[in-house]
Short mmCIF file of C-alpha atoms in Angstrom, two decimals:
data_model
loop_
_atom_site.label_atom_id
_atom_site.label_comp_id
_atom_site.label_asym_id
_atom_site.label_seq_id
_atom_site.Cartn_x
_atom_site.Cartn_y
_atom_site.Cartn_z
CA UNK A 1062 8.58 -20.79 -9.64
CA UNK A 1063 7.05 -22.88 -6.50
CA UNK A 1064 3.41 -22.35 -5.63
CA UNK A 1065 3.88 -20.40 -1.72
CA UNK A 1066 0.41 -21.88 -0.42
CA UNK A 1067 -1.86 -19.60 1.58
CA UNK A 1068 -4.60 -19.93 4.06
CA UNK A 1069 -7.70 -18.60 2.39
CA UNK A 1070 -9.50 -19.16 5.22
CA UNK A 1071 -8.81 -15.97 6.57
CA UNK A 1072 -9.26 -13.77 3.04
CA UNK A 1073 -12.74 -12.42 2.38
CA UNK A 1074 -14.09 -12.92 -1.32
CA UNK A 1075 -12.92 -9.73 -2.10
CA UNK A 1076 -9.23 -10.40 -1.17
CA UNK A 1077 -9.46 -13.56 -3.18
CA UNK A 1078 -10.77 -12.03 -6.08
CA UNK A 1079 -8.13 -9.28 -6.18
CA UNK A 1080 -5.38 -11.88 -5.87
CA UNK A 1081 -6.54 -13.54 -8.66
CA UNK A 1082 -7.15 -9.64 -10.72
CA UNK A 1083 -3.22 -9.58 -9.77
CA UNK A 1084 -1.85 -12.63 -11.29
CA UNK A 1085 -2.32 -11.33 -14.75
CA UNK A 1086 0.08 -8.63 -15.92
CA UNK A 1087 1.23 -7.54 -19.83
CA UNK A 1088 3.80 -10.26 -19.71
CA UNK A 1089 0.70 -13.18 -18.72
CA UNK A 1090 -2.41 -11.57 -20.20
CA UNK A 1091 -3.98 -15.53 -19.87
CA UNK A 1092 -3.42 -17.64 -17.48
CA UNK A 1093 -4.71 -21.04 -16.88
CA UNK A 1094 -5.72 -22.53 -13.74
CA UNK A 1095 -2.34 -24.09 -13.11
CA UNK A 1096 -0.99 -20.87 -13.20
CA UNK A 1097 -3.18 -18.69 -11.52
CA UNK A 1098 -2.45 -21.01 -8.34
CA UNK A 1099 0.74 -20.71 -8.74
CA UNK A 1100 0.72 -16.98 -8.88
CA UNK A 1101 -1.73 -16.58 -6.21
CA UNK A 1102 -0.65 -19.00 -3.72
CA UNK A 1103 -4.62 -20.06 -2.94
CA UNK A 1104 -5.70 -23.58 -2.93
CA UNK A 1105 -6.84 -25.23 -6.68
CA UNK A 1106 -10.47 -25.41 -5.07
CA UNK A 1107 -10.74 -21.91 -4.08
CA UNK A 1108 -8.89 -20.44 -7.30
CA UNK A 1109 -11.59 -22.60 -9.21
CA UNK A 1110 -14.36 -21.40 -7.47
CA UNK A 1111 -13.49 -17.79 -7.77
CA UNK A 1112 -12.63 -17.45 -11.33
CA UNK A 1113 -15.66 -19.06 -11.85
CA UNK A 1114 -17.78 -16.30 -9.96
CA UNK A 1115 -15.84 -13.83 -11.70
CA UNK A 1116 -16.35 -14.84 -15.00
CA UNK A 1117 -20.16 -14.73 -14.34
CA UNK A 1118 -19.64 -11.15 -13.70
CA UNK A 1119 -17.22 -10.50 -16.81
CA UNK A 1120 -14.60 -9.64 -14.42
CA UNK A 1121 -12.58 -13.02 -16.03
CA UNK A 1122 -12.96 -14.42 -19.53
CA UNK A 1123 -12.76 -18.24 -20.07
CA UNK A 1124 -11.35 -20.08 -23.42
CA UNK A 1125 -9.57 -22.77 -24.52
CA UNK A 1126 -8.48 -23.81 -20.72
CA UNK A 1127 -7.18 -19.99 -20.10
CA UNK A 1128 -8.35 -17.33 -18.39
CA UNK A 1129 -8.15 -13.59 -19.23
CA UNK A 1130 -9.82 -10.66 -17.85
CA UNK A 1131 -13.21 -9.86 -18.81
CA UNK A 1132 -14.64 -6.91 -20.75
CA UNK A 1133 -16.07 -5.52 -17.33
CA UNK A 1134 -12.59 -4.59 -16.06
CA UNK A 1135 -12.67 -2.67 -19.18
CA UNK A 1136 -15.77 -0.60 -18.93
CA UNK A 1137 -14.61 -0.13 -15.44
CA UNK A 1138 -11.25 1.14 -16.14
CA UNK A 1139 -12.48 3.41 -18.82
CA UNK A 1140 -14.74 4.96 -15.69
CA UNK A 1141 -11.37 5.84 -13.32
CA UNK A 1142 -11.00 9.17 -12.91
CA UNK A 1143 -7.07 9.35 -13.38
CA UNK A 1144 -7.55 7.61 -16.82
CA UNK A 1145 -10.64 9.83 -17.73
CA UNK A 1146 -9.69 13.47 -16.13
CA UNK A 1147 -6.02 12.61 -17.62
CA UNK A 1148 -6.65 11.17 -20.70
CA UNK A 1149 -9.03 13.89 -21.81
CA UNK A 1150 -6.76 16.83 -20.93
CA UNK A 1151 -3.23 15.18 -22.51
CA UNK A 1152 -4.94 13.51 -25.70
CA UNK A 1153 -4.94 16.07 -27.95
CA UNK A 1154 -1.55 17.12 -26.96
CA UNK A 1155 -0.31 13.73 -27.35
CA UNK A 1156 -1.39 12.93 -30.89
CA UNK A 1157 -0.42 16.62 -31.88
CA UNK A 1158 3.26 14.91 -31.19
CA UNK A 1159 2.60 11.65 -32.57
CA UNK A 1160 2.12 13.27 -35.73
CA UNK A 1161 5.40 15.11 -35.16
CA UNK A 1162 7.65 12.70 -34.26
CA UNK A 1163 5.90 9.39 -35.44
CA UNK A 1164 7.37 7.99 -32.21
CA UNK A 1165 5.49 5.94 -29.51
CA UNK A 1166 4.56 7.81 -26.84
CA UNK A 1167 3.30 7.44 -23.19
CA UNK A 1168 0.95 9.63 -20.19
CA UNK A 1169 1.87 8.04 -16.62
CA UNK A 1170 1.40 8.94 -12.72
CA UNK A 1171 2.78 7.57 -9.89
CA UNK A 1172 1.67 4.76 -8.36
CA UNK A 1173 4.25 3.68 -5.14
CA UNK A 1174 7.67 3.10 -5.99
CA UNK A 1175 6.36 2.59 -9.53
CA UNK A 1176 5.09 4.42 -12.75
CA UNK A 1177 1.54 3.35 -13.85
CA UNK A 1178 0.99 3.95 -17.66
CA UNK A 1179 -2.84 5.50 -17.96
CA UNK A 1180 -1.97 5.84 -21.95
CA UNK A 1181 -0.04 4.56 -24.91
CA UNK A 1182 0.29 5.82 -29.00
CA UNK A 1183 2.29 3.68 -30.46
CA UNK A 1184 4.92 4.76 -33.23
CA UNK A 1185 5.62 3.64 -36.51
CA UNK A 1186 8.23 1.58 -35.56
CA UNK A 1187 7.57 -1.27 -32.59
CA UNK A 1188 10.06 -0.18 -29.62
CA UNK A 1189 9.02 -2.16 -26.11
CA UNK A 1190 6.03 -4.41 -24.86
CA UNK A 1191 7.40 -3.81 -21.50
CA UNK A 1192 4.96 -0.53 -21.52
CA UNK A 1193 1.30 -1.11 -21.61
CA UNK A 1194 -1.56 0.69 -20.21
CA UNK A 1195 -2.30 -0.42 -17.30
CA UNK A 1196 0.79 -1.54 -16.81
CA UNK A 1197 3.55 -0.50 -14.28
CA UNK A 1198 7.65 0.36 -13.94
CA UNK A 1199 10.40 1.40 -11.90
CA UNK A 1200 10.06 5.49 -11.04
CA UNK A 1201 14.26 5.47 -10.79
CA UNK A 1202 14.72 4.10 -14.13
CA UNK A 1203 12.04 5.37 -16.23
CA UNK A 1204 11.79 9.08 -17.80
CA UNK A 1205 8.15 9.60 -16.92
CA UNK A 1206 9.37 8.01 -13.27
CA UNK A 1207 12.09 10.70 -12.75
CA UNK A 1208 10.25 13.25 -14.34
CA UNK A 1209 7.45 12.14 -11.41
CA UNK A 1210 9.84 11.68 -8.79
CA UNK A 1211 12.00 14.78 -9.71
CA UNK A 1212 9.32 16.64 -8.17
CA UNK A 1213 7.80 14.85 -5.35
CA UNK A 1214 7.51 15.85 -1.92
CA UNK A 1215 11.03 14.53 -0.19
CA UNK A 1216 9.17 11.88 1.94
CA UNK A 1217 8.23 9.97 -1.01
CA UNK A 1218 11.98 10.49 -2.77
CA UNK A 1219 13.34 8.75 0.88
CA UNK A 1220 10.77 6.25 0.74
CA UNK A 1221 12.00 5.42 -3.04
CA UNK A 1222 15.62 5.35 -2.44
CA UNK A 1223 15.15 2.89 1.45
CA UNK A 1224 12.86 0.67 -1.42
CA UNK A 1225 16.32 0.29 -3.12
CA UNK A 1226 17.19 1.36 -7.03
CA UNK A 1227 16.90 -2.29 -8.95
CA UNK A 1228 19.30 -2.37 -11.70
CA UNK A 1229 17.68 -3.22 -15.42
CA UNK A 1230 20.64 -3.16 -17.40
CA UNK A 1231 24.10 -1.73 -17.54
CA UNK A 1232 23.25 1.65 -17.53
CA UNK A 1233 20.51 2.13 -14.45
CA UNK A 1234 20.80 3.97 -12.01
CA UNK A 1235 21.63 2.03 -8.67
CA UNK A 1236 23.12 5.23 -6.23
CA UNK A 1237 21.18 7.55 -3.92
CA UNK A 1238 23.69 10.20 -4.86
CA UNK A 1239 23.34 10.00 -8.39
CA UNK A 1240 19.73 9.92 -8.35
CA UNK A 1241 19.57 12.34 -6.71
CA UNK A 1242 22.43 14.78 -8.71
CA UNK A 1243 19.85 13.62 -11.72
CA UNK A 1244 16.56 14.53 -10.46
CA UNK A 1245 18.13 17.79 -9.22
CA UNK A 1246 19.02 18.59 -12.90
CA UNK A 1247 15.50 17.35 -14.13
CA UNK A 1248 13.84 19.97 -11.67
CA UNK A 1249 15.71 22.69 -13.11
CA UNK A 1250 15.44 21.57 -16.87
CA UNK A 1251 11.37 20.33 -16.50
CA UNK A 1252 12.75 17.33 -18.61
CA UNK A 1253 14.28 13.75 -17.60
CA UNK A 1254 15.78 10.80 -19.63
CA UNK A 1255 15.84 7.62 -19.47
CA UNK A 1256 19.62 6.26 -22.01
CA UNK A 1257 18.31 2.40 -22.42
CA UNK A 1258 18.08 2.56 -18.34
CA UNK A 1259 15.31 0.86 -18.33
CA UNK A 1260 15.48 -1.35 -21.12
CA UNK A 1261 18.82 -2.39 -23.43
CA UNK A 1262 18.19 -0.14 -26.73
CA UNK A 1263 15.50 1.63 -26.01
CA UNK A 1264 15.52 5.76 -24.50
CA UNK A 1265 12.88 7.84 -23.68
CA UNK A 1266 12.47 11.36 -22.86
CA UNK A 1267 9.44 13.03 -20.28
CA UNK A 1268 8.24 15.87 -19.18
CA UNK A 1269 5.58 16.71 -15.99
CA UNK A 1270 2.22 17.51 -16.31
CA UNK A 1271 1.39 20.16 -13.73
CA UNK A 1272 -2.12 20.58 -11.93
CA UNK A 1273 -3.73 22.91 -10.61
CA UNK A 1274 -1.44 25.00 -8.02
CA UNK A 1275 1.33 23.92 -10.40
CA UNK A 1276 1.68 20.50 -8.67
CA UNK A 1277 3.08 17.44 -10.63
CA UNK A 1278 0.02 15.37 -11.47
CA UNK A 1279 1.44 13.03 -14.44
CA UNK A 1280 4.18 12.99 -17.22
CA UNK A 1281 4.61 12.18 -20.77
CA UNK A 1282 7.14 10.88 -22.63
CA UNK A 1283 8.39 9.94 -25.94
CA UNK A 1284 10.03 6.52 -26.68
CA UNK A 1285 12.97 5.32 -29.48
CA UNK A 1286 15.34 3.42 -30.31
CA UNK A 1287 18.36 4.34 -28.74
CA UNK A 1288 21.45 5.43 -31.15
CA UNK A 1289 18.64 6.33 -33.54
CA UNK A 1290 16.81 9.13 -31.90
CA UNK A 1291 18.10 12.64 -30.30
CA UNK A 1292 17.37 12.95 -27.41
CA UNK A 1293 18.01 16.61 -26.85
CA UNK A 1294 15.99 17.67 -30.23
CA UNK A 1295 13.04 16.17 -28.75
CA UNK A 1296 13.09 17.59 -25.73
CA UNK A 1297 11.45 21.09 -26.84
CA UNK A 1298 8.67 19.04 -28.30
CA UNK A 1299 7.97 16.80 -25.46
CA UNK A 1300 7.90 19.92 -22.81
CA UNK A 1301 5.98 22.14 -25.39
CA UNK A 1302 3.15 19.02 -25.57
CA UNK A 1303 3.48 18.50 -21.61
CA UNK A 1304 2.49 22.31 -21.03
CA UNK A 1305 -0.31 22.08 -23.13
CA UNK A 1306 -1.69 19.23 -21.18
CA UNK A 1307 -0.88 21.15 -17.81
CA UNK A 1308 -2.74 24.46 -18.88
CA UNK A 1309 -5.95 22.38 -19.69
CA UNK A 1310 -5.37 20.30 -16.39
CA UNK A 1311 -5.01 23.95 -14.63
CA UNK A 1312 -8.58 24.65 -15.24
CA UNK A 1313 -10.23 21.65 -13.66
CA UNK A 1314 -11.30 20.82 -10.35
CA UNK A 1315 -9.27 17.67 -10.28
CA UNK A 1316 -10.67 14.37 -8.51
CA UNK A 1317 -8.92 13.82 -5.12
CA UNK A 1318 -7.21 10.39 -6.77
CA UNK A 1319 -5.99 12.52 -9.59
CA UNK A 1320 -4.80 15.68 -7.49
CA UNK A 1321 -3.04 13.35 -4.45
CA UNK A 1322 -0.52 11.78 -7.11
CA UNK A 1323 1.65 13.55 -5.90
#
């Protein structure tokens, strides 16, 4: 990977700052200097100078010669609405399936062209670090992302198929048409699959999570290993806990970032 260099001379702290907030990702939760340059494409100087104004403010941790984000992103994630609102109304429905299935599950929106996990339980059995809160994947490939998409206004479906459907493995989906015969089925069934789509051995099986005025706000989903998990037997589960979360959801006045997921 070659450093693209940029002219920060035009970028206001702010713009650095985020650049440097979106180096780091679950696959490089530290990064040293070296690499946040190369990820960011801003001069060593400037990188230097930032990180060191954001660890100040506990945006960036500092140790050992790497850099990791600070306990302040933390506080100030827990304070989002979409994790709070969300989180509080699918929780209990959540760990009522943990405890009958044992399995790890996940609670994402939409974010784009992508699914943005706002939750995790993980299962007794390790399945994928691809998944982490906070973390993000492709709608088209992804149960929770077809589940989301499935029932999306058809703008946003256009916009996602004109992005294009990156393949993950053997078995994603890479054709408008079939998408599209699959979220036609998932909009009639309330339930979408992902068969090791987006990851080789690993399935997954969503439901939405309806707002108020029955929009889609957010799905959940439960994650095995494929060939050692039905699918289909889970389903019921996974819809029965996803209802539960929407008929809590249905009694709030929802944040506008929560309620324009959609």
């Amino acid at each position: 990977m070659r450093a693209v260099q940029r002219d920060p001379s035009h970028d206001s702290v702010l713009q650095r700052a985020n650049l440097l907030l979106e180096a780091f990702s679950p696959q490089h939760r530290y990064l040293t200097l070296s690499s946040i340059v190369l990820r960011t494409g801003l001069p060593k100087s400037t990188v230097h100078r930032t990180a060191q104004q954001m660890t100040a403010l506990g945006w960036l941790t500092h140790d050992n010669g790497r850099y990791s984000l600070g306990t302040r992103m933390f506080e100030l994630a827990g304070l989002s609405s979409v994790r709070h609102e969300l989180r509080e109304a699918a929780l209990p429905y959540m760990e009522d399936l943990y405890e009958a299935t044992h399995m790890t599950l996940h609670l994402g929106v939409r974010m784009g062209h992508e699914v943005l996990y706002v939750e995790k339980i993980v299962g007794h059995h390790r399945i994928t670090e691809l998944s982490q809160v906070g973390g993000r994947m492709p709608l088209h490939c992804t149960a929770i992302g077809k589940s989301l998409l499935a029932f999306s206004p058809e703008n946003i479906v256009e916009d996602m198929l004109g992005h294009g459907l990156t393949k993950r493995t053997q078995a994603t989906i890479t054709t408008p048409t079939h998408l599209r015969r699959e979220l036609n089925t998932i909009s009639e069934t309330n339930v979408a699959f992902d068969r090791e789509e987006s990851a080789v051995g690993v399935c997954c099986v969503a439901a939405p999570i309806y707002g108020p005025g029955r929009v889609v706000v957010a799905a959940m989903s439960v994650t095995g290993r494929a060939g050692h998990n039905r699918l289909d037997r889970l389903a019921p589960a996974v819809i029965t806990a996803a209802l539960g979360a929407s008929r809590t959801l249905a009694g709030l006045r929802l944040s506008p970032e929560l309620s324009l997921r959609t």
